[in-house]
Each structure stands twice: as C-alpha cells, then as structure tokens.
Amino acid sequence: MLRNETATIISIRAVSKLFGTFKALDEVSLNVREGERVVVCGPSGSGKSTLIRCVNRLEQHDVGEIVLDGVTLGNTRDSAKVIADTVGMVFQQFNLFPHLTVLDNITLGPVRSRGMSEADAKALAMHYLERVKIPEQAGKYPRNLSGGQQQRVAIARALCMEPRVMLFDEPTSALDPEMINEVLDVMAELAGSGMTMICVTHEMGFARRVADTMVFMDKGKIVETAPPDVFFTAPESARCQEFLQQILPH
Amino acid sequence: MALSWKSARWIAFLTLVPILSGCSDRWGWYVVNPTTPSGWTNLTFLMSGLWYTILLSVTAIAISVVLGLLIALPGLSKNPFLRAFNRIYVEVVRAPPILVLILWVYYGLPQAADIQISVFWAGVVALALSDSAFEAEIYRAGIQSIDKGQYEAAQTISLGYADTMRYVILPQAIRRILPAMGNQFVYMLKMSSLVSVIGMQELTRKANELVTAEYRPLEIYSILVLEYLVLILVVSALVRWLERRLTADEAR
Ligand SMILES: Nc1ncnc2c1ncn2[C@@H]1O[C@H](COP(=O)(O)OP(=O)(O)OP(=O)(O)O)[C@@H](O)[C@H]1O
Ligand SMILES: [Mg+2]
C-alpha cells in the first residue's frame, strides 16, 4: 500500500473541457501522489479518456489548472518539457508504428527525442522487452504479433522513455479475452515496482489487486473517489452502485 | 500503368508486327533501316534525343517531388493562412495547360523577371511547377489517410513535428501514394515531349526535324511511339520494383 507522505505529482484542479458546447469534463479535481495507482472507471462517454488525455495535453483543457511535477500545463516550453520528461501513455488501439520493427518502435523515442545513441537505446529497449516478456519478438513487425504482444510492445515503448507516470487508456479493451491477462500481469508488475499510474479500465479484478485509489466518473464529473476496499463494498453514490452491479460478476 | 512481362511481350508483338510487315521499299521503312548507312544515321539521330528526354523528366520529377511535399505540408496545418497558401498555389498552378506554362516560362518569365533562361531550364521549371501542384495533392491525401493515433503515439514519445513527419507519417504515407506517384512520373515523361515546341532537342523534336528532312512521318513517328513505349515500360518496372522493395519488409 502507498505511504501517505509521498509528494503530489499530478494535481488536477477544477478542470473543464468542452467539445463545442458539450462539456466532456465538468470541474474535475484529482490529486495523484508519487507512486499512487489510480484506477478510473465509469460508463462510456463519461470523460475518462478526456481526463487522462488532458494530463499529457493530447487534449487541452479549457478551464481550471493541471499541475504536473510543479509545472502548470499550458502552451509553454516548460509544460511541453515536463510532459516529455514525466508522462508515458498506452492506448486502447496500441498505435504501434506498423512500418517499423518492434525494436525500432521502441528505440525511436530515445534516439530522436532524447538523443541517445542507437546502441544504448537498443540495450535499453531489450531491457524493457525482457520486462514485458517478449525479447524474442524484437526483430518482428507489429502486424506479425498477437494483440497481447502488440500491447506489451506499446508498454515497452512508453517505458523506454523512462517516465515517472504511466497513463493507460483501456489497454485491454481491444484484446481477445485470452490475451487480457498477459497484459494485466505486466501492468501489475509495473505497479509493484512503484510506478505512478492512472489507468482507465473496467478490469475490476486488476483494480482490486493494484489500485490505491478508485475513481468513478459519470457525465464528465468525478462522482466517487475511494480506496478499493471502500469503493467495492460501500460506494456512496447510487450511480456508482448501479454501475458496479452491472460490471461486477454476481 | 503497371505492366506484367506477359502483357509487355504482347504489346511489343502487336507494335512490331505492322512495323516489320511494312519493311518493304513500298512502305518506306528504309529511312530507319539499321542495315543501311543512311538508315542507321537517321536512327541514331532519332535516339540522340533520348538523353535529353530522360534528363528533362528526371530533373523535373525530382524537383516536383520535393516541391510538392513542401506545398502539401502547409495545407495540413491548423493555421488558416498556411492552408490558404496551399489552396491558392494548387489551384493557380494546376490550372494552365502544360504547353501554356512552357511558353509562359520560356518567353514570358525572362521579360517579367529580367533574366536569361535556357530551353532546358525553362522546360524543367514549367514541368516541375505544373507537376508540383498534383504531387502536393497526392501527398496531402496520403498524409491525411494516416490514422490520428500515429500522431498521438509520436507525441507521447516526445517526437517533434519534423521527426514525426520524417520517421512516422511520411514513410507510411509514401507507401500508400507510390502507385499514384508512379502515374505522375509516366505522365511527366510524356509531357516532356511538349518542350520540343521551344526547341528542346529531345525525342519528339528530333523526330519532327527528321520528318521535315525525309518526308516519312508514318515510319518516323512510329519509331517515336516505340521509343516512348519502351521508356514508359522501364518507368513502370522501376516503380513496381520500388513498391515491392518498400513493402517487402512489411510482409516479413
Ligand atoms: N474530439 C472530440 N470531439 C467531440 N466530442 C468528443 C471528442 N472526444 C470526446 N468527445 C466526447 O466527449 C465525451 C467524453 O469522451 P471520452 O472519450 O472521454 O469518454 P470515455 O469515458 O473515455 O468513454 P469510453 O468508455 O467510450 O472510452 C463523449 O461524449 C465524447 O463523444
Ligand atoms: Mg475512452
């Protein structure tokens, strides 16, 4: 379990995000401490993806403030730098580069944006491929891998930038059921190593196992924030109870 | 555009039959009969334009492939002024017929800009300019066909705009647009014949000059047709080879 005294690394303060006139995020606030594992769940369209995409500015919030490792996010160099140095992301659709081998997918970032030598980047990439347990696939192209393997490559690609925070947006939703666990195991192992994580997922077994904090979103608002034992046994809001009933096996 | 060897053999056969069957004195093939000294001289005269046709087309294509990309990228920008620049360039430059552009660049531009321009460079500029507008549209379509997730993934490993384009987007886009670009190469090769009107000593010009001297248009222009056919088969083969090479690693 997370020690309480660690510093806040992400502070989301009354953030709203509009798409046209539609409020995808409605005054959302959330603090994430270093080493904390946050699992975000909620119905489709509730703003889960938008929330974590605001943290690395794939979406730009309209109102409120997001502070990442002491830097307020915005259209500034400092903001871009703190995101580049701090945050990694894994997508539902993997988004691997199809024209590059697994190894080249992983080394591209370190070589081009960190200025690392090819040899160092390769060594680092192999280290992370070992960690996601597919070092033997290094020379293959993404299309020749299974979905679970592709997602593990995507995790290795993000880790190779050595981020301090990892964002996961439904990383197992596009996978066949038999491949979900191999990805969740890698993520659980990562969580065990002390990585700060915000993870959007509906895999409640995984959430119970690794989460320090459960967040439930509905209609662009955070409706419930609680440690998993409380969250799963005694959720406060009716909306959250209803959601859990639908999603949890009886 | 893409020809298999089988169809290439058929085309060669069907073209050669009327030509060879006419190889009697009555038809006048003697003007290009390689076994006689004068026929041989005429034939080498016709072929002597080959180098300029190739040089002209290759130079023009090389320039327009680069220029086309530089025109396409602003068209994909969020900035409305850059997008407008792209639209205006494309619409204006692709409007005039290539022949008109050649005449304008050769006769008009030197007056307007007070410069000297050789026949060769006038041809290159006119062809490259015209082609760049089409290349720009091909690039734009190709780049737009790349999934948004590729840009986002590049952003999350902190690649800047140039690196994202160079290492992530363009390699994928170019694979998709290669067939369309191949068409454009063939088209440019053909359009290079128009530069003959300002006196460029390429294939078509040579044929015209020989026709004036020998009064044998059927035979001489038949040879000209053959010359372009062979050139274009070579270009097609090259483009196909390039396509195979670029997709070979993906199939592994
Ligand atoms: N680029 C966009 N333009 C317009 N509307 C958008 C855009 N992105 C998201 N939205 C809308 O914002 C709302 C929240 O979207 P978001 O993707 O954050 O939901 P989500 O909780 O991740 O849902 P899901 O479980 O389906 O992934 C949705 O109603 C969606 O239609
Ligand atoms: Mg989502």
Coordinates of C-alpha atoms and ligand atoms in Angstrom, one line a residue:
Chain A
M1 CA 0.0 0.0 0.0
L2 CA 1.0 3.5 -0.7
R3 CA 2.7 5.5 2.0
N4 CA 0.7 8.6 2.6
E5 CA 3.5 11.1 2.9
T6 CA 4.7 11.0 -0.8
A7 CA 4.6 14.2 -2.8
T8 CA 1.8 15.1 -5.2
I9 CA 3.0 14.6 -8.8
I10 CA -0.3 15.4 -10.6
S11 CA -2.8 18.0 -9.4
I12 CA -5.9 18.4 -11.5
R13 CA -7.8 21.5 -10.2
A14 CA -11.4 22.2 -11.2
V15 CA -10.7 21.3 -14.8
S16 CA -13.4 21.6 -17.5
K17 CA -13.1 20.6 -21.2
L18 CA -15.6 21.5 -23.9
F19 CA -16.0 19.9 -27.3
G20 CA -18.1 22.6 -28.9
T21 CA -20.8 23.2 -26.4
F22 CA -20.6 19.7 -24.9
K23 CA -18.9 19.5 -21.5
A24 CA -16.7 16.4 -21.6
L25 CA -15.1 17.3 -18.3
D26 CA -17.0 19.4 -15.7
E27 CA -14.9 20.9 -12.9
V28 CA -12.9 17.7 -12.3
S29 CA -10.4 17.7 -9.4
L30 CA -8.0 14.9 -8.6
N31 CA -4.6 14.7 -6.9
V32 CA -2.2 11.9 -7.6
R33 CA 0.8 11.3 -5.3
E34 CA 4.0 9.8 -6.4
G35 CA 3.8 6.0 -6.6
E36 CA 0.0 6.1 -6.4
R37 CA -2.0 3.8 -8.6
V38 CA -5.3 5.3 -9.6
V39 CA -7.9 3.3 -11.5
V40 CA -10.6 5.3 -13.3
C41 CA -13.9 3.7 -14.3
G42 CA -17.3 4.8 -15.4
P43 CA -19.8 4.5 -18.2
S44 CA -18.9 5.1 -21.9
G45 CA -18.7 8.8 -22.7
S46 CA -18.2 9.8 -19.0
G47 CA -14.9 11.6 -19.9
K48 CA -12.4 9.1 -18.7
S49 CA -10.2 9.2 -21.8
T50 CA -10.5 13.0 -21.9
L51 CA -9.3 13.3 -18.3
I52 CA -6.1 11.3 -18.8
R53 CA -5.5 12.9 -22.2
C54 CA -5.6 16.3 -20.6
V55 CA -2.7 15.2 -18.4
N56 CA -0.3 14.9 -21.3
R57 CA -2.1 17.5 -23.4
L58 CA -3.3 15.2 -26.2
E59 CA -6.4 17.3 -25.3
Q60 CA -6.1 20.9 -24.0
H61 CA -8.4 21.7 -21.1
D62 CA -10.4 24.9 -21.2
V63 CA -10.9 25.8 -17.6
G64 CA -9.0 25.1 -14.4
E65 CA -5.4 24.1 -13.8
I66 CA -3.3 21.0 -14.2
V67 CA 0.0 21.0 -12.3
L68 CA 2.5 18.3 -13.2
D69 CA 5.5 17.9 -11.0
G70 CA 5.2 21.5 -10.0
V71 CA 4.7 22.9 -13.6
T72 CA 1.4 24.3 -14.7
L73 CA 0.4 22.8 -18.0
G74 CA -0.3 25.2 -21.0
N75 CA 1.2 26.3 -24.3
T76 CA 4.7 26.8 -22.8
R77 CA 8.1 25.2 -23.3
D78 CA 8.2 24.2 -19.6
S79 CA 4.9 22.5 -20.0
A80 CA 6.0 20.5 -23.0
K81 CA 9.3 19.6 -21.3
V82 CA 7.7 18.4 -18.1
I83 CA 5.3 16.2 -20.1
A84 CA 8.1 14.8 -22.2
D85 CA 10.2 14.1 -19.1
T86 CA 7.4 12.7 -16.9
V87 CA 4.5 11.0 -18.7
G88 CA 4.2 7.9 -20.8
M89 CA 1.0 6.6 -22.3
V90 CA -0.5 3.4 -23.6
F91 CA -3.6 3.4 -25.9
Q92 CA -6.5 1.1 -26.4
Q93 CA -5.6 0.6 -30.0
F94 CA -1.8 0.2 -29.3
N95 CA -0.9 2.7 -32.0
L96 CA 2.4 1.0 -32.8
F97 CA 4.2 2.2 -35.9
P98 CA 3.4 -0.5 -38.5
H99 CA 6.4 0.2 -40.8
L100 CA 9.0 -0.2 -38.0
T101 CA 10.2 -3.4 -36.3
V102 CA 9.4 -3.9 -32.6
L103 CA 12.9 -2.8 -31.7
D104 CA 12.7 0.4 -33.9
N105 CA 9.3 1.2 -32.5
I106 CA 10.8 1.3 -29.0
T107 CA 14.2 3.0 -29.8
L108 CA 12.7 5.8 -32.0
G109 CA 11.8 8.0 -29.0
P110 CA 15.0 7.6 -27.0
V111 CA 17.1 8.1 -30.2
R112 CA 15.2 11.0 -31.8
S113 CA 14.0 12.9 -28.8
R114 CA 16.5 12.0 -26.1
G115 CA 19.5 12.0 -28.4
M116 CA 20.5 8.6 -27.1
S117 CA 23.0 6.5 -29.2
E118 CA 21.5 3.7 -31.2
A119 CA 23.5 1.1 -29.2
D120 CA 22.4 2.5 -25.8
A121 CA 18.8 2.7 -27.0
K122 CA 18.9 -0.8 -28.2
A123 CA 20.2 -2.1 -24.9
L124 CA 17.5 -0.2 -23.1
A125 CA 14.8 -1.4 -25.4
M126 CA 15.9 -5.0 -24.9
H127 CA 15.8 -4.5 -21.2
Y128 CA 12.2 -3.3 -21.4
L129 CA 11.3 -6.1 -23.8
E130 CA 12.6 -8.6 -21.2
R131 CA 10.4 -6.8 -18.7
V132 CA 7.3 -7.3 -20.8
K133 CA 8.5 -10.8 -21.5
I134 CA 8.8 -10.7 -25.3
P135 CA 12.5 -10.1 -26.1
E136 CA 12.4 -12.8 -28.8
Q137 CA 10.0 -10.6 -30.9
A138 CA 12.4 -7.7 -31.2
G139 CA 13.0 -8.1 -35.0
K140 CA 9.4 -8.7 -36.0
Y141 CA 6.9 -6.2 -37.4
P142 CA 3.8 -5.4 -35.3
R143 CA 1.4 -7.0 -37.7
N144 CA 3.0 -10.4 -37.0
L145 CA 2.4 -10.2 -33.3
S146 CA -0.8 -11.1 -31.4
G147 CA -2.8 -8.3 -29.8
G148 CA -1.5 -9.0 -26.4
Q149 CA 2.1 -9.0 -27.6
Q150 CA 1.5 -5.7 -29.5
Q151 CA 0.1 -4.0 -26.4
R152 CA 3.2 -5.2 -24.4
V153 CA 5.4 -3.7 -27.1
A154 CA 3.5 -0.4 -26.7
I155 CA 4.1 -0.6 -22.9
A156 CA 7.8 -1.2 -23.5
R157 CA 7.9 1.7 -25.9
A158 CA 6.4 4.0 -23.3
L159 CA 8.7 2.7 -20.5
C160 CA 11.8 3.2 -22.7
M161 CA 11.2 6.9 -22.3
E162 CA 11.6 6.3 -18.6
P163 CA 8.5 8.2 -17.5
R164 CA 7.6 8.7 -13.9
V165 CA 3.9 8.5 -14.6
M166 CA 2.1 6.0 -16.9
L167 CA -1.3 6.6 -18.3
F168 CA -3.3 3.7 -19.6
D169 CA -6.5 4.2 -21.6
E170 CA -8.4 0.9 -21.6
P171 CA -5.3 -1.1 -22.5
T172 CA -7.1 -4.4 -22.7
S173 CA -10.4 -3.4 -24.3
A174 CA -9.3 -4.2 -27.8
L175 CA -7.9 -7.6 -26.8
D176 CA -9.3 -11.1 -27.2
P177 CA -10.2 -12.4 -23.7
E178 CA -7.3 -14.9 -23.6
M179 CA -4.8 -12.2 -24.0
I180 CA -6.1 -9.8 -21.4
N181 CA -4.2 -11.4 -18.5
E182 CA -0.8 -11.3 -20.1
V183 CA -1.1 -7.5 -20.4
L184 CA -2.6 -7.1 -16.9
D185 CA 0.2 -9.1 -15.4
V186 CA 2.8 -6.8 -17.0
M187 CA 0.9 -3.8 -15.7
A188 CA 0.5 -5.3 -12.2
E189 CA 4.3 -6.0 -12.2
L190 CA 4.9 -2.4 -13.1
A191 CA 2.6 -1.2 -10.4
G192 CA 4.5 -3.4 -7.9
S193 CA 7.7 -1.7 -9.0
G194 CA 6.4 1.7 -7.7
M195 CA 5.4 3.4 -10.9
T196 CA 2.8 6.1 -10.6
M197 CA -0.2 5.0 -12.8
I198 CA -3.5 6.4 -13.9
C199 CA -5.3 3.5 -15.5
V200 CA -8.7 3.7 -17.2
T201 CA -10.0 0.1 -17.1
H202 CA -13.1 -2.0 -16.4
E203 CA -11.0 -4.9 -15.3
M204 CA -12.2 -4.8 -11.7
G205 CA -10.1 -7.9 -10.6
F206 CA -7.0 -6.0 -11.7
A207 CA -8.3 -2.8 -10.0
R208 CA -8.8 -4.6 -6.7
R209 CA -5.3 -6.1 -7.0
V210 CA -3.3 -2.9 -7.7
A211 CA -5.3 0.2 -7.1
D212 CA -4.6 2.6 -4.2
T213 CA -7.5 4.8 -5.3
M214 CA -10.6 4.1 -7.3
V215 CA -12.2 6.9 -9.3
F216 CA -15.7 6.7 -10.7
M217 CA -16.7 9.2 -13.4
D218 CA -20.1 10.0 -14.8
K219 CA -21.2 12.7 -17.2
G220 CA -17.9 14.5 -17.1
K221 CA -17.7 14.6 -13.3
I222 CA -15.8 12.6 -10.7
V223 CA -18.6 11.1 -8.7
E224 CA -16.7 9.0 -6.3
T225 CA -13.1 8.7 -5.1
A226 CA -12.3 6.0 -2.6
P227 CA -9.8 3.3 -1.7
P228 CA -10.8 0.0 -3.3
D229 CA -12.0 -1.8 -0.1
V230 CA -14.5 1.0 0.5
F231 CA -15.2 1.5 -3.2
F232 CA -16.2 -2.1 -3.9
T233 CA -18.1 -2.7 -0.6
A234 CA -19.7 0.6 0.2
P235 CA -19.8 3.0 -2.7
E236 CA -21.7 6.2 -1.7
S237 CA -23.4 7.3 -4.8
A238 CA -26.3 5.5 -6.3
R239 CA -24.9 5.9 -9.8
C240 CA -21.7 4.2 -8.8
Q241 CA -23.6 1.3 -7.1
E242 CA -25.6 0.8 -10.2
F243 CA -22.5 0.8 -12.4
L244 CA -20.7 -1.7 -10.2
Q245 CA -23.7 -4.0 -10.2
Q246 CA -23.7 -4.1 -14.0
I247 CA -20.0 -4.6 -14.3
L248 CA -19.1 -7.0 -11.4
P249 CA -19.8 -10.7 -11.6
H250 CA -22.5 -11.7 -9.1
Chain B
M1 CA 0.4 1.6 -65.7
A2 CA 1.8 -1.5 -64.0
L3 CA 2.6 -4.0 -66.7
S4 CA 3.5 -7.6 -66.3
W5 CA 6.1 -9.1 -68.6
K6 CA 3.4 -11.1 -70.3
S7 CA 1.4 -8.1 -71.3
A8 CA 4.6 -6.2 -72.2
R9 CA 5.5 -9.0 -74.6
W10 CA 2.1 -8.7 -76.2
I11 CA 2.3 -5.0 -76.7
A12 CA 5.8 -5.4 -78.2
F13 CA 4.5 -8.1 -80.5
L14 CA 1.4 -6.1 -81.6
T15 CA 3.5 -3.0 -82.3
L16 CA 6.3 -4.8 -84.1
V17 CA 4.1 -6.7 -86.5
P18 CA 2.8 -3.7 -88.5
I19 CA 6.2 -2.2 -88.5
L20 CA 8.1 -5.3 -89.6
S21 CA 5.4 -6.3 -92.1
G22 CA 5.9 -2.9 -93.7
C23 CA 9.6 -3.5 -94.2
S24 CA 9.4 -3.4 -97.9
D25 CA 10.5 -0.4 -100.1
R26 CA 6.9 0.4 -100.8
W27 CA 6.4 1.4 -97.1
G28 CA 9.5 3.4 -96.8
W29 CA 11.0 1.8 -93.8
Y30 CA 14.3 2.3 -95.5
V31 CA 14.6 5.7 -93.7
V32 CA 15.2 3.9 -90.4
N33 CA 16.7 0.7 -91.7
P34 CA 19.6 0.0 -89.4
T35 CA 21.4 -2.1 -92.1
T36 CA 21.9 0.8 -94.4
P37 CA 24.3 3.6 -93.6
S38 CA 21.7 6.4 -94.1
G39 CA 19.0 4.5 -92.2
W40 CA 21.5 3.9 -89.4
T41 CA 22.3 7.6 -89.3
N42 CA 18.7 8.5 -89.1
L43 CA 18.0 6.0 -86.4
T44 CA 20.9 7.3 -84.2
F45 CA 19.7 10.8 -84.9
L46 CA 16.2 9.9 -83.5
M47 CA 17.7 8.1 -80.5
S48 CA 20.0 11.0 -79.7
G49 CA 17.1 12.8 -78.1
L50 CA 16.7 10.1 -75.5
W51 CA 19.3 11.6 -73.1
Y52 CA 17.5 14.9 -73.0
T53 CA 14.1 13.4 -72.6
I54 CA 15.3 11.4 -69.6
L55 CA 17.4 14.3 -68.1
L56 CA 14.5 16.7 -68.5
S57 CA 11.9 14.4 -67.0
V58 CA 14.1 13.1 -64.2
T59 CA 15.1 16.6 -63.2
A60 CA 11.6 17.9 -63.3
I61 CA 10.2 15.0 -61.3
A62 CA 13.0 15.2 -58.7
I63 CA 12.2 18.9 -58.1
S64 CA 8.4 18.5 -58.1
V65 CA 8.5 15.6 -55.6
V66 CA 10.3 17.8 -53.1
L67 CA 8.4 20.9 -54.0
G68 CA 5.1 19.0 -53.9
L69 CA 5.8 18.0 -50.3
L70 CA 6.7 21.5 -49.3
I71 CA 3.5 22.7 -50.7
A72 CA 1.4 19.9 -49.2
L73 CA 2.6 20.3 -45.6
P74 CA 1.2 23.9 -45.1
G75 CA -2.1 22.5 -46.5
L76 CA -2.3 20.2 -43.5
S77 CA -1.6 22.9 -40.9
K78 CA -4.0 24.3 -38.4
N79 CA -3.1 27.8 -39.5
P80 CA -5.6 29.1 -41.9
F81 CA -3.1 31.3 -43.7
L82 CA -0.8 28.4 -44.4
R83 CA -3.8 26.4 -45.6
A84 CA -4.9 29.2 -47.9
F85 CA -1.4 29.4 -49.3
N86 CA -1.6 25.7 -50.2
R87 CA -5.0 26.1 -51.8
I88 CA -4.1 29.1 -53.9
Y89 CA -0.8 27.5 -55.1
V90 CA -2.5 24.3 -56.1
E91 CA -5.5 25.9 -57.8
V92 CA -3.4 28.5 -59.7
V93 CA -0.5 26.3 -60.7
R94 CA -2.5 23.3 -61.9
A95 CA -4.9 25.5 -64.0
P96 CA -2.8 26.4 -67.1
P97 CA -2.2 23.6 -69.6
I98 CA 1.5 22.5 -69.5
L99 CA 2.1 23.8 -73.0
V100 CA 0.9 27.2 -72.0
L101 CA 3.1 27.1 -68.9
I102 CA 6.1 26.1 -71.0
L103 CA 5.5 29.1 -73.4
W104 CA 5.0 31.4 -70.5
V105 CA 8.1 30.4 -68.6
Y106 CA 10.3 30.5 -71.8
Y107 CA 9.0 33.6 -73.4
G108 CA 7.3 35.5 -70.6
L109 CA 9.3 34.9 -67.5
P110 CA 12.6 36.3 -68.9
Q111 CA 10.8 39.6 -69.7
A112 CA 9.0 39.8 -66.4
A113 CA 11.9 38.9 -64.2
D114 CA 14.6 40.3 -66.5
I115 CA 16.6 37.0 -66.5
Q116 CA 18.1 34.6 -69.1
I117 CA 16.7 31.1 -69.1
S118 CA 17.9 28.2 -71.2
V119 CA 15.4 26.0 -73.1
F120 CA 16.3 23.1 -70.8
W121 CA 15.6 25.0 -67.6
A122 CA 12.5 26.6 -69.0
G123 CA 11.3 23.1 -69.6
V124 CA 12.3 21.8 -66.2
V125 CA 10.7 24.8 -64.4
A126 CA 7.4 24.5 -66.4
L127 CA 7.1 20.8 -65.9
A128 CA 8.2 20.8 -62.3
L129 CA 5.9 23.7 -61.4
S130 CA 2.9 22.0 -63.1
D131 CA 3.6 18.6 -61.5
S132 CA 4.2 20.0 -58.0
A133 CA 0.6 21.0 -57.7
F134 CA -0.5 17.5 -58.5
E135 CA 2.2 15.9 -56.3
A136 CA 1.0 18.2 -53.4
E137 CA -2.5 16.9 -53.7
I138 CA -1.2 13.3 -53.8
Y139 CA 0.9 13.9 -50.6
R140 CA -2.0 15.6 -48.9
A141 CA -4.3 12.7 -49.5
G142 CA -1.7 10.2 -48.4
I143 CA -0.8 12.0 -45.2
Q144 CA -4.4 12.6 -44.3
S145 CA -5.1 8.8 -44.7
I146 CA -2.7 8.1 -41.7
D147 CA -4.5 7.4 -38.5
K148 CA -4.6 10.1 -35.8
G149 CA -3.3 7.6 -33.3
Q150 CA 0.1 7.6 -35.1
Y151 CA 0.5 11.3 -34.4
E152 CA -0.6 10.8 -30.8
A153 CA 1.8 7.9 -30.3
A154 CA 4.6 10.0 -31.7
Q155 CA 3.6 12.9 -29.4
T156 CA 3.7 10.6 -26.3
I157 CA 7.3 9.6 -27.1
S158 CA 8.0 13.4 -27.5
L159 CA 8.8 13.5 -31.2
G160 CA 8.7 17.0 -32.6
Y161 CA 6.9 17.9 -35.9
A162 CA 9.8 17.2 -38.1
D163 CA 10.7 13.9 -36.6
T164 CA 7.1 12.8 -36.5
M165 CA 6.7 13.5 -40.2
R166 CA 10.1 12.0 -41.2
Y167 CA 10.1 8.8 -39.1
V168 CA 6.4 8.1 -38.6
I169 CA 4.0 9.7 -41.0
L170 CA 5.8 10.1 -44.4
P171 CA 7.2 6.5 -44.5
Q172 CA 3.7 5.2 -44.2
A173 CA 2.1 7.8 -46.5
I174 CA 4.7 7.3 -49.3
R175 CA 4.0 3.6 -49.4
R176 CA 0.3 4.4 -49.9
I177 CA 0.8 7.0 -52.6
L178 CA 3.6 5.3 -54.6
P179 CA 1.1 4.0 -57.3
A180 CA -0.3 7.5 -57.7
M181 CA 3.2 9.0 -57.9
G182 CA 4.1 6.3 -60.5
N183 CA 1.3 7.5 -62.7
Q184 CA 2.6 11.1 -62.3
F185 CA 6.1 10.0 -63.3
V186 CA 4.7 8.4 -66.5
Y187 CA 2.6 11.5 -67.2
M188 CA 5.6 13.8 -66.8
L189 CA 7.7 11.7 -69.1
K190 CA 5.1 12.1 -71.8
M191 CA 4.6 15.8 -71.2
S192 CA 8.3 16.4 -71.7
S193 CA 7.6 16.0 -75.4
L194 CA 5.8 19.4 -75.3
V195 CA 9.1 21.1 -74.5
S196 CA 10.0 20.4 -78.2
V197 CA 8.0 23.4 -79.1
I198 CA 10.6 25.8 -77.6
G199 CA 13.4 23.9 -79.4
M200 CA 14.5 21.4 -76.8
Q201 CA 16.4 18.7 -78.6
E202 CA 14.6 15.7 -77.1
L203 CA 12.9 12.7 -78.7
T204 CA 9.9 14.5 -80.2
R205 CA 11.9 17.4 -81.5
K206 CA 14.4 15.0 -83.2
A207 CA 11.5 13.2 -84.9
N208 CA 10.0 16.4 -86.1
E209 CA 13.3 17.5 -87.6
L210 CA 13.8 14.2 -89.3
V211 CA 10.3 14.3 -90.7
T212 CA 10.9 17.7 -92.2
A213 CA 14.0 16.4 -93.9
E214 CA 12.8 12.9 -95.0
Y215 CA 9.0 13.3 -95.5
R216 CA 8.4 10.0 -93.9
P217 CA 6.0 10.8 -90.9
L218 CA 4.5 7.3 -90.6
E219 CA 7.7 5.5 -90.1
I220 CA 9.5 8.1 -88.1
Y221 CA 6.6 8.8 -85.7
S222 CA 6.1 5.0 -85.3
I223 CA 9.7 4.9 -84.1
L224 CA 8.9 7.8 -81.8
V225 CA 5.9 5.9 -80.4
L226 CA 8.1 2.9 -79.8
E227 CA 10.7 5.0 -78.0
Y228 CA 8.1 6.4 -75.6
L229 CA 6.6 2.9 -75.1
V230 CA 10.0 1.5 -74.1
L231 CA 10.8 4.4 -71.8
I232 CA 7.4 4.1 -70.0
L233 CA 7.7 0.4 -69.6
V234 CA 11.0 1.0 -67.9
V235 CA 9.5 3.6 -65.6
S236 CA 6.6 1.2 -64.8
A237 CA 9.0 -1.5 -63.9
L238 CA 11.1 0.8 -61.7
V239 CA 8.0 2.0 -59.8
R240 CA 6.9 -1.6 -59.3
W241 CA 10.3 -2.5 -58.1
L242 CA 10.2 0.4 -55.6
E243 CA 6.8 -0.7 -54.4
R244 CA 8.0 -4.2 -53.8
R245 CA 11.1 -3.0 -52.0
L246 CA 9.1 -0.7 -49.7
T247 CA 6.5 -3.3 -48.9
A248 CA 8.9 -6.2 -48.7
D249 CA 9.9 -5.7 -45.0
E250 CA 6.2 -5.4 -44.0
A251 CA 5.4 -8.8 -45.5
R252 CA 8.2 -10.4 -43.5
Ligands
LIG1 N1 -12.6 15.1 -30.3 C1 -13.9 15.1 -29.8 N2 -14.8 15.9 -30.4 C2 -16.1 16.0 -29.9 N3 -16.5 15.3 -28.9 C3 -15.6 14.4 -28.2 C4 -14.3 14.4 -28.7 N4 -13.6 13.5 -27.9 C5 -14.6 13.1 -27.0 N5 -15.8 13.6 -27.2 C6 -17.0 13.4 -26.4 O1 -16.7 13.7 -25.0 C7 -17.3 12.7 -24.2 C8 -16.3 12.0 -23.3 O2 -15.5 11.3 -24.2 P1 -14.4 10.3 -23.6 O3 -13.7 9.6 -24.7 O4 -13.5 11.0 -22.6 O5 -15.3 9.2 -22.8 P2 -14.8 7.9 -22.2 O6 -15.3 7.9 -20.8 O7 -13.4 7.6 -22.4 O8 -15.7 6.8 -22.9 P3 -15.3 5.4 -23.5 O9 -15.6 4.4 -22.4 O10 -16.4 5.2 -24.6 O11 -14.0 5.4 -24.0 C9 -18.0 11.8 -25.2 O12 -19.4 12.1 -25.1 C10 -17.4 12.0 -26.5 O13 -18.4 11.9 -27.5
MG2 MG -12.3 6.3 -23.6

